[in-house]
């Protein structure tokens, strides 16, 4: 939850978006710390900076795994997935392949299934294993091959170019923080 009352030091915040609006300008010797054991599925556009010998620190606090800024969105809502029955012609019979799709806003470049990067194929016809995916640019659909409902698997689609966008700010120090699964560079 956001606890910043507008008086004194701000924090803690319930999102990076709220923190980046409040923590701006010269933040020499100050820190923006993200809670450990959390995944933040948003891009941090840094609008704060430090000065020489007095950096602005971005890192983690608490106990547990270091915080993660993820460039990927989790596709875990069952209502967002649709089953498509596609016939795959065989010599003597037709087999229905378990293809599922969901609509996304951008070409994801990469998808992760249960934490591992899946293989992008060039057509729906090539979807024959659970570790493959296809993007239909015309309809903005991501297709996966899945015997069970895709929401039972951890499917993440890269949707942000950067985890942290520095915008030319200087005297920043990053510690105890992980950036992953972006469409481009983790930092820019």
mmCIF file of C-alpha atoms in Angstrom:
data_model
loop_
_atom_site.group_PDB
_atom_site.id
_atom_site.type_symbol
_atom_site.label_atom_id
_atom_site.label_comp_id
_atom_site.label_asym_id
_atom_site.label_seq_id
_atom_site.Cartn_x
_atom_site.Cartn_y
_atom_site.Cartn_z
ATOM 1 C CA UNK A 1 0.000 0.000 0.000
ATOM 2 C CA UNK A 2 1.054 3.597 -0.479
ATOM 3 C CA UNK A 3 1.926 5.172 2.862
ATOM 4 C CA UNK A 4 3.317 8.466 1.617
ATOM 5 C CA UNK A 5 1.296 11.195 3.331
ATOM 6 C CA UNK A 6 2.981 14.044 1.484
ATOM 7 C CA UNK A 7 4.952 15.056 4.579
ATOM 8 C CA UNK A 8 8.611 14.124 5.065
ATOM 9 C CA UNK A 9 10.109 11.091 3.329
ATOM 10 C CA UNK A 10 7.817 9.155 0.984
ATOM 11 C CA UNK A 11 7.313 5.402 1.107
ATOM 12 C CA UNK A 12 6.623 2.559 0.999
ATOM 13 C CA UNK A 13 4.818 2.396 -2.329
ATOM 14 C CA UNK A 14 2.654 -0.350 -3.793
ATOM 15 C CA UNK A 15 4.113 0.009 -7.288
ATOM 16 C CA UNK A 16 7.127 1.309 -9.155
ATOM 17 C CA UNK A 17 4.840 3.706 -11.059
ATOM 18 C CA UNK A 18 3.789 5.410 -7.814
ATOM 19 C CA UNK A 19 7.368 5.555 -6.542
ATOM 20 C CA UNK A 20 8.765 7.046 -9.734
ATOM 21 C CA UNK A 21 6.179 9.856 -9.618
ATOM 22 C CA UNK A 22 7.144 10.737 -6.046
ATOM 23 C CA UNK A 23 10.917 10.175 -6.117
ATOM 24 C CA UNK A 24 12.294 12.700 -8.614
ATOM 25 C CA UNK A 25 15.104 15.215 -8.979
ATOM 26 C CA UNK A 26 18.195 15.317 -6.784
ATOM 27 C CA UNK A 27 18.146 12.267 -4.508
ATOM 28 C CA UNK A 28 21.819 12.347 -3.474
ATOM 29 C CA UNK A 29 22.486 9.805 -0.701
ATOM 30 C CA UNK A 30 18.842 8.627 -0.826
ATOM 31 C CA UNK A 31 17.506 5.212 -1.835
ATOM 32 C CA UNK A 32 14.530 3.675 -3.531
ATOM 33 C CA UNK A 33 14.372 0.134 -2.169
ATOM 34 C CA UNK A 34 12.071 -2.573 -3.503
ATOM 35 C CA UNK A 35 10.738 -5.297 -1.254
ATOM 36 C CA UNK A 36 12.471 -8.662 -1.575
ATOM 37 C CA UNK A 37 10.475 -11.709 -2.708
ATOM 38 C CA UNK A 38 8.430 -9.490 -5.059
ATOM 39 C CA UNK A 39 8.179 -9.372 -8.831
ATOM 40 C CA UNK A 40 7.414 -5.939 -10.246
ATOM 41 C CA UNK A 41 5.872 -6.274 -13.714
ATOM 42 C CA UNK A 42 6.469 -2.711 -14.808
ATOM 43 C CA UNK A 43 9.197 -0.508 -16.248
ATOM 44 C CA UNK A 44 10.996 1.915 -13.927
ATOM 45 C CA UNK A 45 11.589 5.209 -15.730
ATOM 46 C CA UNK A 46 14.187 6.811 -13.464
ATOM 47 C CA UNK A 47 13.586 10.529 -12.978
ATOM 48 C CA UNK A 48 15.884 10.900 -9.959
ATOM 49 C CA UNK A 49 19.653 11.264 -9.833
ATOM 50 C CA UNK A 50 22.549 11.573 -7.428
ATOM 51 C CA UNK A 51 25.673 13.692 -7.440
ATOM 52 C CA UNK A 52 29.348 12.812 -7.585
ATOM 53 C CA UNK A 53 30.234 10.793 -4.486
ATOM 54 C CA UNK A 54 26.568 10.791 -3.369
ATOM 55 C CA UNK A 55 24.661 8.371 -5.608
ATOM 56 C CA UNK A 56 20.950 7.689 -5.694
ATOM 57 C CA UNK A 57 20.645 3.981 -4.812
ATOM 58 C CA UNK A 58 18.049 1.617 -6.270
ATOM 59 C CA UNK A 59 17.981 -1.807 -4.674
ATOM 60 C CA UNK A 60 16.193 -4.252 -2.410
ATOM 61 C CA UNK A 61 15.237 -4.417 1.265
ATOM 62 C CA UNK A 62 14.024 -7.061 3.658
ATOM 63 C CA UNK A 63 14.687 -10.789 3.611
ATOM 64 C CA UNK A 64 14.275 -13.370 0.885
ATOM 65 C CA UNK A 65 15.096 -13.361 -2.809
ATOM 66 C CA UNK A 66 16.193 -10.103 -4.398
ATOM 67 C CA UNK A 67 13.364 -8.117 -6.017
ATOM 68 C CA UNK A 68 12.785 -8.602 -9.731
ATOM 69 C CA UNK A 69 11.741 -6.014 -12.279
ATOM 70 C CA UNK A 70 10.229 -8.120 -15.046
ATOM 71 C CA UNK A 71 9.628 -7.033 -18.622
ATOM 72 C CA UNK A 72 7.080 -9.840 -18.968
ATOM 73 C CA UNK A 73 3.399 -10.079 -18.154
ATOM 74 C CA UNK A 74 1.937 -13.242 -16.701
ATOM 75 C CA UNK A 75 -0.842 -14.776 -18.824
ATOM 76 C CA UNK A 76 -2.559 -16.595 -15.984
ATOM 77 C CA UNK A 77 -6.229 -15.600 -16.343
ATOM 78 C CA UNK A 78 -8.215 -18.578 -17.697
ATOM 79 C CA UNK A 79 -10.828 -16.314 -19.300
ATOM 80 C CA UNK A 80 -8.163 -14.749 -21.548
ATOM 81 C CA UNK A 81 -7.312 -18.038 -23.310
ATOM 82 C CA UNK A 82 -9.357 -19.575 -26.162
ATOM 83 C CA UNK A 83 -9.030 -23.133 -27.429
ATOM 84 C CA UNK A 84 -8.686 -23.460 -31.185
ATOM 85 C CA UNK A 85 -9.389 -26.824 -32.777
ATOM 86 C CA UNK A 86 -7.003 -27.087 -35.716
ATOM 87 C CA UNK A 87 -7.035 -30.151 -37.913
ATOM 88 C CA UNK A 88 -3.656 -31.587 -38.729
ATOM 89 C CA UNK A 89 -4.054 -33.878 -41.728
ATOM 90 C CA UNK A 90 -2.449 -37.288 -41.342
ATOM 91 C CA UNK A 91 -2.417 -40.004 -44.022
ATOM 92 C CA UNK A 92 -5.397 -41.955 -42.733
ATOM 93 C CA UNK A 93 -7.012 -39.704 -40.159
ATOM 94 C CA UNK A 94 -7.192 -36.157 -38.811
ATOM 95 C CA UNK A 95 -5.826 -35.243 -35.413
ATOM 96 C CA UNK A 96 -6.982 -32.247 -33.439
ATOM 97 C CA UNK A 97 -4.046 -30.371 -31.949
ATOM 98 C CA UNK A 98 -4.499 -28.638 -28.582
ATOM 99 C CA UNK A 99 -3.779 -25.048 -29.644
ATOM 100 C CA UNK A 100 -4.698 -22.112 -27.454
ATOM 101 C CA UNK A 101 -4.450 -18.392 -28.112
ATOM 102 C CA UNK A 102 -4.713 -15.098 -26.289
ATOM 103 C CA UNK A 103 -4.612 -11.531 -27.587
ATOM 104 C CA UNK A 104 -1.682 -9.321 -26.601
ATOM 105 C CA UNK A 105 -0.929 -5.659 -27.263
ATOM 106 C CA UNK A 106 2.560 -6.013 -28.746
ATOM 107 C CA UNK A 107 4.728 -8.547 -30.543
ATOM 108 C CA UNK A 108 6.331 -10.198 -27.520
ATOM 109 C CA UNK A 109 9.647 -11.251 -29.125
ATOM 110 C CA UNK A 110 9.948 -13.955 -26.457
ATOM 111 C CA UNK A 111 7.760 -16.087 -24.210
ATOM 112 C CA UNK A 112 8.657 -18.059 -21.114
ATOM 113 C CA UNK A 113 6.837 -21.238 -20.128
ATOM 114 C CA UNK A 114 7.400 -22.426 -16.564
ATOM 115 C CA UNK A 115 10.463 -20.167 -16.357
ATOM 116 C CA UNK A 116 12.186 -21.371 -19.553
ATOM 117 C CA UNK A 117 12.363 -19.472 -22.822
ATOM 118 C CA UNK A 118 10.082 -21.123 -25.371
ATOM 119 C CA UNK A 119 10.921 -21.505 -29.054
ATOM 120 C CA UNK A 120 9.204 -19.147 -31.485
ATOM 121 C CA UNK A 121 8.017 -20.888 -34.674
ATOM 122 C CA UNK A 122 7.152 -19.307 -38.021
ATOM 123 C CA UNK A 123 3.641 -20.748 -38.413
ATOM 124 C CA UNK A 124 0.841 -22.373 -36.436
ATOM 125 C CA UNK A 125 1.518 -25.577 -38.365
ATOM 126 C CA UNK A 126 4.864 -25.843 -36.548
ATOM 127 C CA UNK A 127 3.235 -25.909 -33.098
ATOM 128 C CA UNK A 128 3.695 -29.535 -32.116
ATOM 129 C CA UNK A 129 5.296 -29.353 -28.658
ATOM 130 C CA UNK A 130 4.620 -27.579 -25.388
ATOM 131 C CA UNK A 131 7.812 -25.522 -25.539
ATOM 132 C CA UNK A 132 6.892 -23.706 -28.780
ATOM 133 C CA UNK A 133 4.841 -20.604 -29.557
ATOM 134 C CA UNK A 134 3.655 -18.580 -32.529
ATOM 135 C CA UNK A 135 2.651 -14.919 -32.899
ATOM 136 C CA UNK A 136 -0.132 -14.025 -35.348
ATOM 137 C CA UNK A 137 0.710 -10.388 -36.209
ATOM 138 C CA UNK A 138 -2.541 -9.782 -38.068
ATOM 139 C CA UNK A 139 -4.683 -10.552 -34.999
ATOM 140 C CA UNK A 140 -2.098 -9.853 -32.231
ATOM 141 C CA UNK A 141 -2.516 -13.394 -30.931
ATOM 142 C CA UNK A 142 -0.034 -15.580 -29.114
ATOM 143 C CA UNK A 143 -0.581 -19.298 -29.795
ATOM 144 C CA UNK A 144 0.754 -22.136 -27.654
ATOM 145 C CA UNK A 145 0.457 -25.904 -27.831
ATOM 146 C CA UNK A 146 -0.932 -27.171 -24.519
ATOM 147 C CA UNK A 147 -2.781 -30.367 -23.604
ATOM 148 C CA UNK A 148 -4.055 -28.710 -20.398
ATOM 149 C CA UNK A 149 -5.442 -25.182 -20.052
ATOM 150 C CA UNK A 150 -2.531 -22.720 -20.496
ATOM 151 C CA UNK A 151 -3.419 -20.938 -17.247
ATOM 152 C CA UNK A 152 -2.202 -24.036 -15.371
ATOM 153 C CA UNK A 153 1.306 -23.318 -16.665
ATOM 154 C CA UNK A 154 3.335 -20.207 -15.917
ATOM 155 C CA UNK A 155 3.303 -18.426 -19.288
ATOM 156 C CA UNK A 156 4.973 -15.021 -19.425
ATOM 157 C CA UNK A 157 5.084 -12.768 -22.469
ATOM 158 C CA UNK A 158 7.749 -10.056 -22.829
ATOM 159 C CA UNK A 159 5.913 -6.787 -23.273
ATOM 160 C CA UNK A 160 8.306 -4.033 -22.093
ATOM 161 C CA UNK A 161 11.526 -3.033 -23.850
ATOM 162 C CA UNK A 162 13.407 -2.186 -20.662
ATOM 163 C CA UNK A 163 13.206 -2.992 -16.989
ATOM 164 C CA UNK A 164 14.895 0.254 -16.005
ATOM 165 C CA UNK A 165 15.060 3.280 -18.297
ATOM 166 C CA UNK A 166 17.677 5.717 -17.027
ATOM 167 C CA UNK A 167 17.050 8.594 -19.472
ATOM 168 C CA UNK A 168 20.586 9.985 -19.154
ATOM 169 C CA UNK A 169 20.488 10.300 -15.368
ATOM 170 C CA UNK A 170 23.859 10.109 -13.623
ATOM 171 C CA UNK A 171 25.279 8.939 -10.319
ATOM 172 C CA UNK A 172 22.944 6.000 -9.875
ATOM 173 C CA UNK A 173 23.855 2.830 -8.016
ATOM 174 C CA UNK A 174 21.968 -0.436 -8.467
ATOM 175 C CA UNK A 175 22.325 -3.204 -5.904
ATOM 176 C CA UNK A 176 20.441 -6.316 -4.789
ATOM 177 C CA UNK A 177 18.112 -6.119 -7.780
ATOM 178 C CA UNK A 178 17.383 -8.300 -10.814
ATOM 179 C CA UNK A 179 15.980 -7.217 -14.200
ATOM 180 C CA UNK A 180 14.709 -9.946 -16.519
ATOM 181 C CA UNK A 181 12.555 -10.975 -19.474
ATOM 182 C CA UNK A 182 12.512 -7.643 -21.310
ATOM 183 C CA UNK A 183 12.049 -7.239 -25.067
ATOM 184 C CA UNK A 184 15.306 -5.305 -25.297
ATOM 185 C CA UNK A 185 18.017 -4.412 -22.831
ATOM 186 C CA UNK A 186 17.359 -4.724 -19.121
ATOM 187 C CA UNK A 187 18.761 -1.208 -18.603
ATOM 188 C CA UNK A 188 18.827 1.687 -20.995
#
